[in-house]
mmCIF file of C-alpha atoms and ligand atoms in Angstrom:
data_model
loop_
_atom_site.group_PDB
_atom_site.id
_atom_site.type_symbol
_atom_site.label_atom_id
_atom_site.label_comp_id
_atom_site.label_asym_id
_atom_site.label_seq_id
_atom_site.Cartn_x
_atom_site.Cartn_y
_atom_site.Cartn_z
ATOM 1 C CA MET A 328 -7.431 -63.221 40.197
ATOM 2 C CA LYS A 329 -4.744 -62.279 37.690
ATOM 3 C CA ARG A 330 -7.423 -62.033 34.953
ATOM 4 C CA ILE A 331 -9.601 -59.747 37.111
ATOM 5 C CA LEU A 332 -6.537 -57.574 37.920
ATOM 6 C CA SER A 333 -5.626 -57.285 34.204
ATOM 7 C CA ILE A 334 -9.161 -56.329 33.146
ATOM 8 C CA VAL A 335 -9.268 -53.698 35.943
ATOM 9 C CA LEU A 336 -5.935 -52.451 34.787
ATOM 10 C CA ALA A 337 -6.931 -52.284 31.161
ATOM 11 C CA ALA A 338 -10.115 -50.442 32.221
ATOM 12 C CA VAL A 339 -8.069 -47.964 34.176
ATOM 13 C CA MET A 340 -5.736 -47.418 31.260
ATOM 14 C CA LEU A 341 -8.705 -46.987 28.858
ATOM 15 C CA CYS A 342 -10.174 -44.413 31.235
ATOM 16 C CA SER A 343 -6.975 -42.427 31.639
ATOM 17 C CA THR A 344 -6.264 -42.423 28.012
ATOM 18 C CA ALA A 345 -9.770 -41.089 27.435
ATOM 19 C CA LEU A 346 -9.079 -38.446 30.064
ATOM 20 C CA VAL A 347 -5.940 -37.398 28.359
ATOM 21 C CA PHE A 348 -7.480 -37.184 25.099
ATOM 22 C CA THR A 349 -10.350 -35.139 26.503
ATOM 23 C CA ALA A 350 -7.918 -32.818 28.154
ATOM 24 C CA CYS A 351 -5.937 -32.354 24.958
ATOM 25 C CA GLY A 352 -9.012 -31.953 22.834
ATOM 26 C CA GLY A 353 -10.287 -29.447 25.252
ATOM 27 C CA ALA A 354 -7.128 -27.367 25.096
ATOM 28 C CA SER A 355 -6.742 -27.360 21.428
ATOM 29 C CA SER A 356 -10.318 -26.580 20.582
ATOM 30 C CA GLU A 357 -10.291 -23.282 22.407
ATOM 31 C CA LYS A 358 -7.420 -21.245 21.256
ATOM 32 C CA LYS A 359 -6.357 -18.646 23.885
ATOM 33 C CA GLU A 360 -3.478 -16.863 22.127
ATOM 34 C CA LEU A 361 -3.225 -14.707 18.989
ATOM 35 C CA HIS A 362 0.246 -14.298 17.619
ATOM 36 C CA MET A 363 0.980 -10.877 16.145
ATOM 37 C CA ALA A 364 4.004 -10.713 13.728
ATOM 38 C CA THR A 365 5.762 -7.320 13.926
ATOM 39 C CA ASN A 366 9.090 -5.541 13.524
ATOM 40 C CA ALA A 367 9.505 -3.752 16.850
ATOM 41 C CA TYR A 368 11.831 -0.979 15.706
ATOM 42 C CA PHE A 369 9.215 1.326 14.412
ATOM 43 C CA GLU A 370 8.379 3.896 17.003
ATOM 44 C CA PRO A 371 5.583 5.073 17.681
ATOM 45 C CA TYR A 372 3.799 1.912 16.324
ATOM 46 C CA GLU A 373 5.932 -0.850 17.825
ATOM 47 C CA TYR A 374 9.186 -0.412 19.837
ATOM 48 C CA TYR A 375 10.917 -1.701 22.903
ATOM 49 C CA LYS A 376 10.438 -0.050 26.191
ATOM 50 C CA GLY A 377 12.698 -2.223 28.322
ATOM 51 C CA LYS A 378 11.803 -5.764 27.441
ATOM 52 C CA GLU A 379 8.252 -4.837 26.504
ATOM 53 C CA ILE A 380 7.027 -4.061 23.029
ATOM 54 C CA VAL A 381 4.795 -0.955 23.290
ATOM 55 C CA GLY A 382 3.195 1.454 20.723
ATOM 56 C CA ILE A 383 0.079 2.197 18.869
ATOM 57 C CA ASP A 384 -0.066 -1.149 17.015
ATOM 58 C CA ALA A 385 0.786 -3.049 20.181
ATOM 59 C CA GLU A 386 -2.052 -1.282 22.119
ATOM 60 C CA ILE A 387 -4.619 -1.495 19.304
ATOM 61 C CA ALA A 388 -3.841 -5.287 18.999
ATOM 62 C CA LYS A 389 -4.229 -5.626 22.743
ATOM 63 C CA ALA A 390 -7.600 -3.826 22.601
ATOM 64 C CA ILE A 391 -8.741 -6.124 19.813
ATOM 65 C CA CYS A 392 -7.654 -9.251 21.586
ATOM 66 C CA ASP A 393 -9.317 -8.141 24.728
ATOM 67 C CA LYS A 394 -12.564 -7.673 22.939
ATOM 68 C CA LEU A 395 -12.396 -11.084 21.158
ATOM 69 C CA GLY A 396 -11.252 -12.914 24.274
ATOM 70 C CA TYR A 397 -7.697 -13.725 23.200
ATOM 71 C CA GLU A 398 -4.301 -13.251 24.852
ATOM 72 C CA LEU A 399 -2.043 -11.307 22.746
ATOM 73 C CA VAL A 400 1.478 -12.616 22.009
ATOM 74 C CA ILE A 401 3.874 -10.367 20.031
ATOM 75 C CA ASP A 402 6.438 -12.057 17.808
ATOM 76 C CA ASP A 403 9.232 -9.728 16.755
ATOM 77 C CA MET A 404 10.887 -10.398 13.422
ATOM 78 C CA GLU A 405 12.305 -8.559 10.371
ATOM 79 C CA PHE A 406 9.629 -6.526 8.565
ATOM 80 C CA ASP A 407 10.343 -8.630 5.409
ATOM 81 C CA SER A 408 9.415 -11.850 7.135
ATOM 82 C CA ILE A 409 6.040 -10.800 8.524
ATOM 83 C CA ILE A 410 3.932 -11.712 5.440
ATOM 84 C CA THR A 411 5.567 -15.121 5.241
ATOM 85 C CA ALA A 412 4.885 -15.733 8.915
ATOM 86 C CA VAL A 413 1.257 -14.875 8.287
ATOM 87 C CA THR A 414 0.705 -16.970 5.194
ATOM 88 C CA SER A 415 2.518 -20.055 6.774
ATOM 89 C CA GLY A 416 0.381 -19.792 9.880
ATOM 90 C CA LYS A 417 3.291 -19.111 12.279
ATOM 91 C CA ALA A 418 1.545 -15.898 13.142
ATOM 92 C CA ASP A 419 -2.162 -15.221 13.256
ATOM 93 C CA PHE A 420 -1.930 -11.671 11.991
ATOM 94 C CA GLY A 421 0.664 -9.043 11.017
ATOM 95 C CA MET A 422 0.681 -5.564 12.355
ATOM 96 C CA ALA A 423 3.576 -3.380 11.721
ATOM 97 C CA GLY A 424 2.633 0.060 10.544
ATOM 98 C CA MET A 425 2.011 -1.964 7.422
ATOM 99 C CA THR A 426 0.669 -0.277 4.302
ATOM 100 C CA VAL A 427 -2.015 -1.752 2.238
ATOM 101 C CA THR A 428 -0.600 -2.350 -1.247
ATOM 102 C CA GLU A 429 -2.008 -4.258 -4.249
ATOM 103 C CA GLU A 430 1.172 -6.499 -4.355
ATOM 104 C CA ARG A 431 0.729 -7.529 -0.761
ATOM 105 C CA LYS A 432 -3.047 -8.208 -1.399
ATOM 106 C CA GLN A 433 -1.902 -10.988 -3.717
ATOM 107 C CA SER A 434 -0.620 -12.934 -0.812
ATOM 108 C CA VAL A 435 -2.636 -11.709 2.232
ATOM 109 C CA ASP A 436 -5.933 -10.197 3.197
ATOM 110 C CA PHE A 437 -6.032 -6.801 4.972
ATOM 111 C CA THR A 438 -8.498 -5.558 7.619
ATOM 112 C CA ASP A 439 -10.092 -2.125 7.381
ATOM 113 C CA SER A 440 -7.564 0.521 7.783
ATOM 114 C CA TYR A 441 -7.011 1.849 11.413
ATOM 115 C CA THR A 442 -4.803 4.859 10.537
ATOM 116 C CA THR A 443 -2.978 6.517 7.677
ATOM 117 C CA ALA A 444 0.622 7.755 6.975
ATOM 118 C CA THR A 445 2.949 9.155 4.395
ATOM 119 C CA GLN A 446 6.488 8.474 3.303
ATOM 120 C CA VAL A 447 8.885 11.353 4.000
ATOM 121 C CA ILE A 448 12.667 12.034 3.188
ATOM 122 C CA ILE A 449 15.187 12.422 6.009
ATOM 123 C CA VAL A 450 18.515 14.241 5.114
ATOM 124 C CA SER A 451 21.442 15.827 6.917
ATOM 125 C CA GLU A 452 20.681 19.164 8.382
ATOM 126 C CA LYS A 453 23.823 20.656 6.834
ATOM 127 C CA ASP A 454 24.840 20.593 3.181
ATOM 128 C CA SER A 455 22.574 17.837 2.020
ATOM 129 C CA LYS A 456 22.716 17.105 -1.689
ATOM 130 C CA VAL A 457 19.116 16.162 -1.458
ATOM 131 C CA LYS A 458 16.938 19.253 -1.110
ATOM 132 C CA ASN A 459 13.752 17.951 -2.557
ATOM 133 C CA SER A 460 12.249 14.687 -3.979
ATOM 134 C CA ASP A 461 13.662 15.467 -7.482
ATOM 135 C CA ASP A 462 17.149 15.243 -5.969
ATOM 136 C CA LEU A 463 16.487 11.639 -4.950
ATOM 137 C CA GLU A 464 16.854 10.694 -8.594
ATOM 138 C CA THR A 465 20.599 10.805 -8.503
ATOM 139 C CA ALA A 466 21.190 10.112 -4.783
ATOM 140 C CA THR A 467 22.244 7.198 -2.679
ATOM 141 C CA ILE A 468 19.096 6.352 -0.616
ATOM 142 C CA GLY A 469 18.650 4.315 2.444
ATOM 143 C CA VAL A 470 15.430 2.355 3.019
ATOM 144 C CA GLN A 471 14.128 -0.548 5.082
ATOM 145 C CA LEU A 472 14.040 -3.786 2.977
ATOM 146 C CA GLY A 473 10.580 -4.558 1.659
ATOM 147 C CA THR A 474 8.823 -1.409 2.746
ATOM 148 C CA THR A 475 6.812 0.938 0.670
ATOM 149 C CA GLY A 476 9.651 3.365 0.987
ATOM 150 C CA ASP A 477 11.824 0.680 -0.756
ATOM 151 C CA LEU A 478 9.183 0.128 -3.433
ATOM 152 C CA TYR A 479 9.095 3.919 -4.089
ATOM 153 C CA VAL A 480 12.723 4.557 -4.546
ATOM 154 C CA SER A 481 13.270 1.263 -6.445
ATOM 155 C CA ASP A 482 11.427 3.062 -9.365
ATOM 156 C CA LEU A 483 14.013 5.694 -9.556
ATOM 157 C CA LYS A 484 16.296 4.439 -12.268
ATOM 158 C CA LYS A 485 19.408 6.426 -11.534
ATOM 159 C CA ALA A 486 19.275 6.340 -7.768
ATOM 160 C CA LYS A 487 21.471 3.955 -5.707
ATOM 161 C CA VAL A 488 19.328 2.157 -3.099
ATOM 162 C CA GLU A 489 20.824 0.692 0.118
ATOM 163 C CA ARG A 490 18.468 -1.678 1.835
ATOM 164 C CA PHE A 491 18.531 -2.313 5.603
ATOM 165 C CA ASN A 492 16.645 -4.704 7.829
ATOM 166 C CA LYS A 493 15.844 -1.888 10.370
ATOM 167 C CA GLY A 494 14.830 1.657 9.631
ATOM 168 C CA GLY A 495 17.211 2.687 12.441
ATOM 169 C CA ASP A 496 20.109 1.156 10.502
ATOM 170 C CA ALA A 497 19.266 3.353 7.426
ATOM 171 C CA VAL A 498 19.191 6.326 9.712
ATOM 172 C CA LEU A 499 22.565 5.378 11.108
ATOM 173 C CA ALA A 500 23.979 5.145 7.657
ATOM 174 C CA LEU A 501 22.682 8.692 7.001
ATOM 175 C CA THR A 502 24.226 10.096 10.159
ATOM 176 C CA GLN A 503 27.575 8.405 9.054
ATOM 177 C CA GLY A 504 27.293 9.991 5.619
ATOM 178 C CA LYS A 505 27.032 6.603 3.935
ATOM 179 C CA VAL A 506 23.654 7.466 2.330
ATOM 180 C CA ASP A 507 22.312 10.959 1.213
ATOM 181 C CA ALA A 508 18.789 10.356 2.311
ATOM 182 C CA VAL A 509 16.395 7.923 3.983
ATOM 183 C CA VAL A 510 12.858 7.422 2.792
ATOM 184 C CA ILE A 511 10.577 6.120 5.566
ATOM 185 C CA ASP A 512 7.057 6.561 7.117
ATOM 186 C CA ASN A 513 6.413 9.971 8.663
ATOM 187 C CA GLU A 514 5.981 9.188 12.327
ATOM 188 C CA PRO A 515 8.956 6.871 12.758
ATOM 189 C CA ALA A 516 10.859 9.538 10.806
ATOM 190 C CA LYS A 517 9.931 12.111 13.539
ATOM 191 C CA ALA A 518 11.174 9.558 16.207
ATOM 192 C CA PHE A 519 14.396 9.096 14.463
ATOM 193 C CA VAL A 520 15.095 12.825 14.024
ATOM 194 C CA LYS A 521 14.300 13.279 17.712
ATOM 195 C CA ALA A 522 16.823 10.587 18.705
ATOM 196 C CA ASN A 523 19.620 11.599 16.368
ATOM 197 C CA LYS A 524 21.348 15.012 16.129
ATOM 198 C CA GLY A 525 21.957 16.659 12.666
ATOM 199 C CA ILE A 526 19.126 15.249 10.683
ATOM 200 C CA LYS A 527 15.933 16.707 9.529
ATOM 201 C CA ILE A 528 12.666 15.806 7.551
ATOM 202 C CA LEU A 529 12.106 17.513 4.183
ATOM 203 C CA ASP A 530 8.791 19.172 4.001
ATOM 204 C CA GLU A 531 7.569 17.183 1.113
ATOM 205 C CA PRO A 532 5.252 14.207 1.875
ATOM 206 C CA PHE A 533 4.356 11.634 -0.646
ATOM 207 C CA GLU A 534 1.073 9.995 -1.125
ATOM 208 C CA LYS A 535 -1.205 9.023 1.714
ATOM 209 C CA GLU A 536 -0.929 5.366 2.755
ATOM 210 C CA ASP A 537 -3.438 3.217 4.645
ATOM 211 C CA TYR A 538 -2.181 1.070 7.529
ATOM 212 C CA ALA A 539 -3.920 -2.137 8.156
ATOM 213 C CA ILE A 540 -3.604 -5.585 9.770
ATOM 214 C CA CYS A 541 -2.787 -8.438 7.419
ATOM 215 C CA LEU A 542 -4.095 -11.941 7.757
ATOM 216 C CA ALA A 543 -3.914 -15.229 5.883
ATOM 217 C CA LYS A 544 -6.241 -15.162 2.892
ATOM 218 C CA ASN A 545 -9.873 -16.068 3.858
ATOM 219 C CA SER A 546 -8.955 -16.227 7.619
ATOM 220 C CA GLU A 547 -12.111 -16.372 9.846
ATOM 221 C CA LEU A 548 -10.378 -13.898 12.012
ATOM 222 C CA THR A 549 -10.468 -10.905 9.500
ATOM 223 C CA GLU A 550 -14.247 -10.342 9.981
ATOM 224 C CA LYS A 551 -13.900 -10.627 13.820
ATOM 225 C CA ILE A 552 -11.025 -8.143 13.828
ATOM 226 C CA ASN A 553 -12.949 -5.790 11.541
ATOM 227 C CA GLY A 554 -15.873 -6.070 13.909
ATOM 228 C CA ALA A 555 -13.634 -5.193 16.960
ATOM 229 C CA LEU A 556 -11.892 -2.317 15.032
ATOM 230 C CA LYS A 557 -15.277 -0.845 14.217
ATOM 231 C CA GLU A 558 -16.221 -0.812 17.823
ATOM 232 C CA LEU A 559 -12.909 0.551 18.854
ATOM 233 C CA LYS A 560 -13.142 3.398 16.296
ATOM 234 C CA ALA A 561 -16.668 4.173 17.354
ATOM 235 C CA ASP A 562 -15.906 4.448 21.064
ATOM 236 C CA GLY A 563 -12.843 6.561 20.470
ATOM 237 C CA THR A 564 -10.358 3.978 21.657
ATOM 238 C CA ILE A 565 -8.238 4.060 18.453
ATOM 239 C CA LYS A 566 -8.107 7.879 18.449
ATOM 240 C CA LYS A 567 -7.103 7.807 22.164
ATOM 241 C CA ILE A 568 -4.247 5.308 21.526
ATOM 242 C CA VAL A 569 -3.006 7.231 18.410
ATOM 243 C CA ASP A 570 -3.128 10.679 20.265
ATOM 244 C CA LYS A 571 -1.270 9.180 23.262
ATOM 245 C CA TYR A 572 1.694 8.199 21.139
ATOM 246 C CA ILE A 573 1.600 10.924 18.434
ATOM 247 C CA ASN A 574 0.345 14.091 20.006
ATOM 248 C CA GLY A 575 1.821 13.738 23.413
HETATM 249 N N1 LIG B 768 4.488 1.394 5.944
HETATM 250 C C1 LIG B 768 5.664 0.829 5.390
HETATM 251 C C2 LIG B 768 5.232 -0.396 4.703
HETATM 252 O O1 LIG B 768 4.292 -0.908 4.848
HETATM 253 C C3 LIG B 768 6.716 0.592 6.495
HETATM 254 C C4 LIG B 768 6.348 -0.332 7.608
HETATM 255 C C5 LIG B 768 7.531 -0.706 8.386
HETATM 256 O O2 LIG B 768 8.706 -0.498 8.210
HETATM 257 N N2 LIG B 768 7.240 -1.206 9.606
HETATM 258 O O3 LIG B 768 6.038 -0.888 3.879
#
């Protein structure tokens, strides 16, 4: 009797173990979420509306995930941490108004570009010592750490560069007179100027930059996202999202 019982028990245990394994295997083999690494202080591309992260990038990412059958999870972090999050596999992709650069291409792959931007200079409305880009040469300039703005001003030998974790902190320093100018992407610049009194954008854009999504090198996702992007461009979704946030 005892022996029969133990055989039955062993069989039950084996069965349930098998069940557990199947369940786990099933869950892990179909990945339901895609994690997007971003820095959500970059209106109109990604910013908080209450507790929710909204913006052009957030909406395009959502549209891509809908197409590919994934749930989008947005992970907010410092801009400077996004590439590491992607290369270490902590995030599936990075999307943060991120400019395609040769240097970044050494560590990540980029999708096709979904929009373009330029760097601009923000200064005080009154008595600014920076009146054009030449004046940057001898100014104290605020930038967001690790951005293309940072890269650009780092080439100016005589300029003093103050690096901040958030673009908003650089702008705050400008309003407090701690820096003479801020170099940052054009659309976030407009949002900052709108939100802060006494600052303006100089009418002197830099080179055009391409924004794209970054992924770990040779990720299978890159091709899938490019496919989704292509469709979203063709059917006017991308333009609709960009227009919603930029042109009203
Ligand atoms: N476009 C800039 C870059 O890629 C800034 C991006 C950002 O601050 N989110 O460096």
